[in-house]
PDB file of C-alpha atoms in Angstrom:
ATOM      1  CA  MET A  16     260.034 243.732 -13.341  1.00  0.00           C
ATOM      2  CA  SER A  17     257.666 243.000 -10.503  1.00  0.00           C
ATOM      3  CA  LYS A  18     258.799 239.996  -8.008  1.00  0.00           C
ATOM      4  CA  TRP A  19     255.495 238.321  -8.921  1.00  0.00           C
ATOM      5  CA  ARG A  20     256.662 238.053 -12.641  1.00  0.00           C
ATOM      6  CA  SER A  21     260.326 237.147 -11.678  1.00  0.00           C
ATOM      7  CA  ARG A  22     259.354 234.021  -9.664  1.00  0.00           C
ATOM      8  CA  GLU A  23     256.829 232.934 -12.355  1.00  0.00           C
ATOM      9  CA  LEU A  24     259.515 233.169 -14.889  1.00  0.00           C
ATOM     10  CA  ARG A  25     261.825 231.674 -12.934  1.00  0.00           C
ATOM     11  CA  SER A  26     259.183 228.637 -12.125  1.00  0.00           C
ATOM     12  CA  PHE A  27     258.319 228.208 -15.623  1.00  0.00           C
ATOM     13  CA  SER A  28     262.263 228.202 -16.626  1.00  0.00           C
ATOM     14  CA  GLU A  29     262.712 225.362 -13.538  1.00  0.00           C
ATOM     15  CA  ALA A  30     260.012 223.777 -15.201  1.00  0.00           C
ATOM     16  CA  SER A  31     261.047 223.605 -18.900  1.00  0.00           C
ATOM     17  CA  LEU A  32     263.853 222.825 -17.381  1.00  0.00           C
ATOM     18  CA  ALA A  33     263.296 220.028 -15.527  1.00  0.00           C
ATOM     19  CA  ILE A  34     261.319 218.295 -18.942  1.00  0.00           C
ATOM     20  CA  ALA A  35     264.581 218.827 -20.460  1.00  0.00           C
ATOM     21  CA  SER A  36     266.153 216.828 -17.825  1.00  0.00           C
ATOM     22  CA  ALA A  37     263.826 213.927 -17.965  1.00  0.00           C
ATOM     23  CA  ILE A  38     263.885 213.778 -21.885  1.00  0.00           C
ATOM     24  CA  ARG A  39     267.485 213.138 -21.305  1.00  0.00           C
ATOM     25  CA  SER A  40     267.900 210.957 -18.985  1.00  0.00           C
ATOM     26  CA  GLU A  41     264.893 208.874 -19.515  1.00  0.00           C
ATOM     27  CA  ARG A  42     264.404 206.413 -22.278  1.00  0.00           C
ATOM     28  CA  HIS A  43     260.670 206.242 -22.072  1.00  0.00           C
ATOM     29  CA  MET A  44     260.992 209.870 -22.169  1.00  0.00           C
ATOM     30  CA  ARG A  45     262.366 210.262 -25.596  1.00  0.00           C
ATOM     31  CA  PHE A  46     260.775 207.402 -27.578  1.00  0.00           C
ATOM     32  CA  HIS A  47     257.462 210.125 -26.926  1.00  0.00           C
ATOM     33  CA  LEU A  48     259.613 212.877 -28.205  1.00  0.00           C
ATOM     34  CA  VAL A  49     259.796 210.858 -31.620  1.00  0.00           C
ATOM     35  CA  ALA A  50     256.343 209.680 -31.294  1.00  0.00           C
ATOM     36  CA  THR A  51     254.955 213.188 -30.512  1.00  0.00           C
ATOM     37  CA  VAL A  52     257.283 214.183 -33.049  1.00  0.00           C
ATOM     38  CA  VAL A  53     255.729 211.378 -35.837  1.00  0.00           C
ATOM     39  CA  VAL A  54     252.223 211.805 -34.500  1.00  0.00           C
ATOM     40  CA  VAL A  55     251.930 215.461 -35.532  1.00  0.00           C
ATOM     41  CA  ALA A  56     254.247 215.180 -38.407  1.00  0.00           C
ATOM     42  CA  VAL A  57     251.287 212.695 -39.783  1.00  0.00           C
ATOM     43  CA  GLY A  58     248.477 214.279 -38.518  1.00  0.00           C
ATOM     44  CA  LEU A  59     249.820 217.512 -40.881  1.00  0.00           C
ATOM     45  CA  TRP A  60     250.381 215.253 -43.499  1.00  0.00           C
ATOM     46  CA  LEU A  61     246.958 214.452 -43.271  1.00  0.00           C
ATOM     47  CA  ARG A  62     245.424 218.014 -42.337  1.00  0.00           C
ATOM     48  CA  VAL A  63     243.306 216.269 -40.023  1.00  0.00           C
ATOM     49  CA  GLY A  64     240.431 218.202 -38.762  1.00  0.00           C
ATOM     50  CA  ARG A  65     240.270 220.998 -35.233  1.00  0.00           C
ATOM     51  CA  ASN A  66     238.419 218.200 -33.706  1.00  0.00           C
ATOM     52  CA  ASP A  67     240.711 215.460 -34.194  1.00  0.00           C
ATOM     53  CA  TRP A  68     243.605 217.721 -33.215  1.00  0.00           C
ATOM     54  CA  LEU A  69     242.247 218.240 -29.993  1.00  0.00           C
ATOM     55  CA  TRP A  70     242.131 214.314 -29.718  1.00  0.00           C
ATOM     56  CA  LEU A  71     245.606 213.886 -30.546  1.00  0.00           C
ATOM     57  CA  LEU A  72     247.038 216.682 -28.666  1.00  0.00           C
ATOM     58  CA  GLY A  73     244.750 215.686 -25.820  1.00  0.00           C
ATOM     59  CA  ALA A  74     246.221 212.383 -25.675  1.00  0.00           C
ATOM     60  CA  ILE A  75     249.619 213.410 -26.513  1.00  0.00           C
ATOM     61  CA  ALA A  76     249.654 215.487 -23.244  1.00  0.00           C
ATOM     62  CA  ALA A  77     247.358 212.354 -21.054  1.00  0.00           C
ATOM     63  CA  VAL A  78     251.423 210.684 -22.302  1.00  0.00           C
ATOM     64  CA  TRP A  79     253.592 213.656 -21.273  1.00  0.00           C
ATOM     65  CA  ILE A  80     251.841 214.081 -18.040  1.00  0.00           C
ATOM     66  CA  ALA A  81     251.486 210.297 -16.486  1.00  0.00           C
ATOM     67  CA  GLU A  82     255.662 210.130 -17.672  1.00  0.00           C
ATOM     68  CA  LEU A  83     256.662 213.048 -16.150  1.00  0.00           C
ATOM     69  CA  ILE A  84     254.695 212.606 -12.682  1.00  0.00           C
ATOM     70  CA  ASN A  85     255.839 208.790 -12.908  1.00  0.00           C
ATOM     71  CA  THR A  86     259.745 210.149 -13.658  1.00  0.00           C
ATOM     72  CA  ALA A  87     259.032 212.141 -10.367  1.00  0.00           C
ATOM     73  CA  ILE A  88     257.493 209.513  -8.480  1.00  0.00           C
ATOM     74  CA  GLU A  89     260.442 207.136  -9.071  1.00  0.00           C
ATOM     75  CA  ARG A  90     262.750 209.982  -8.252  1.00  0.00           C
ATOM     76  CA  THR A  91     261.151 210.752  -4.703  1.00  0.00           C
ATOM     77  CA  VAL A  92     261.403 207.102  -3.992  1.00  0.00           C
ATOM     78  CA  ASP A  93     264.773 206.547  -4.790  1.00  0.00           C
ATOM     79  CA  LEU A  94     266.066 209.584  -2.531  1.00  0.00           C
ATOM     80  CA  VAL A  95     263.166 208.198   0.210  1.00  0.00           C
ATOM     81  CA  THR A  96     264.625 204.816   0.161  1.00  0.00           C
ATOM     82  CA  LEU A  97     267.651 202.821  -1.620  1.00  0.00           C
ATOM     83  CA  GLU A  98     266.264 199.218  -0.648  1.00  0.00           C
ATOM     84  CA  ILE A  99     264.066 197.077  -2.180  1.00  0.00           C
ATOM     85  CA  HIS A 100     260.994 197.032  -0.673  1.00  0.00           C
ATOM     86  CA  PRO A 101     257.382 196.145  -1.239  1.00  0.00           C
ATOM     87  CA  LEU A 102     255.938 199.654  -0.682  1.00  0.00           C
ATOM     88  CA  ALA A 103     258.555 200.831  -2.923  1.00  0.00           C
ATOM     89  CA  LYS A 104     258.331 198.440  -5.545  1.00  0.00           C
ATOM     90  CA  ALA A 105     254.132 199.324  -5.680  1.00  0.00           C
ATOM     91  CA  ALA A 106     254.399 203.364  -6.114  1.00  0.00           C
ATOM     92  CA  LYS A 107     256.703 202.538  -8.629  1.00  0.00           C
ATOM     93  CA  ASP A 108     254.970 199.944 -10.275  1.00  0.00           C
ATOM     94  CA  THR A 109     251.411 201.859 -10.260  1.00  0.00           C
ATOM     95  CA  ALA A 110     253.071 205.183 -11.714  1.00  0.00           C
ATOM     96  CA  ALA A 111     254.164 202.943 -14.743  1.00  0.00           C
ATOM     97  CA  GLY A 112     250.524 201.178 -14.766  1.00  0.00           C
ATOM     98  CA  ALA A 113     249.540 205.018 -15.237  1.00  0.00           C
ATOM     99  CA  VAL A 114     251.958 205.937 -18.053  1.00  0.00           C
ATOM    100  CA  LEU A 115     250.121 202.123 -19.615  1.00  0.00           C
ATOM    101  CA  VAL A 116     246.366 203.695 -19.424  1.00  0.00           C
ATOM    102  CA  ALA A 117     247.663 206.991 -20.913  1.00  0.00           C
ATOM    103  CA  ALA A 118     249.212 205.662 -23.594  1.00  0.00           C
ATOM    104  CA  LEU A 119     246.729 202.643 -24.889  1.00  0.00           C
ATOM    105  CA  PHE A 120     244.660 206.303 -25.027  1.00  0.00           C
ATOM    106  CA  ALA A 121     247.047 207.390 -27.546  1.00  0.00           C
ATOM    107  CA  ILE A 122     247.312 204.498 -29.593  1.00  0.00           C
ATOM    108  CA  ALA A 123     243.301 204.015 -29.446  1.00  0.00           C
ATOM    109  CA  ALA A 124     242.711 207.487 -30.298  1.00  0.00           C
ATOM    110  CA  GLY A 125     245.444 207.904 -32.831  1.00  0.00           C
ATOM    111  CA  LEU A 126     244.257 204.917 -34.460  1.00  0.00           C
ATOM    112  CA  ILE A 127     240.750 206.200 -34.613  1.00  0.00           C
ATOM    113  CA  VAL A 128     242.052 209.679 -35.979  1.00  0.00           C
ATOM    114  CA  LEU A 129     244.855 208.941 -38.197  1.00  0.00           C
ATOM    115  CA  GLY A 130     243.904 205.270 -39.346  1.00  0.00           C
ATOM    116  CA  PRO A 131     241.130 206.132 -41.880  1.00  0.00           C
ATOM    117  CA  PRO A 132     242.559 209.007 -43.822  1.00  0.00           C
ATOM    118  CA  PHE A 133     245.955 207.615 -43.445  1.00  0.00           C
ATOM    119  CA  TRP A 134     244.344 204.110 -45.198  1.00  0.00           C
ATOM    120  CA  SER A 135     242.765 206.147 -47.750  1.00  0.00           C
ATOM    121  CA  ARG A 136     246.476 207.841 -48.640  1.00  0.00           C
ATOM    122  CA  LEU A 137     247.229 204.567 -48.429  1.00  0.00           C
ATOM    123  CA  THR A 138     244.879 202.977 -51.452  1.00  0.00           C
ATOM    124  CA  GLY A 139     244.073 206.484 -53.095  1.00  0.00           C
TER     125      GLY A 139
END
């Protein structure tokens, strides 16, 4: 195996382990994992179309990306200072705000994509 391929596989492995660590250590990551499974299951049950899957998967990815970046920022701030500092708080709060924006987008996308077919199934 080439040196390049070995480095790439190691990088992929380390990134995957970091995601798993975040899921184990962060309550919100576990919530997003459950929400992801539920949304995908409902999407499969409702047999949503290809374009709808793009919206759902894009929204899911946006939340996961924001939450992973938020976790990285929180850990970095905690590493840099143990003091309660206004800038440390602002950094953490801003990162959490990014997660909130992504989550609100995901909720809206989920309601728009899954709401009508779900309602049709319920009212039959």
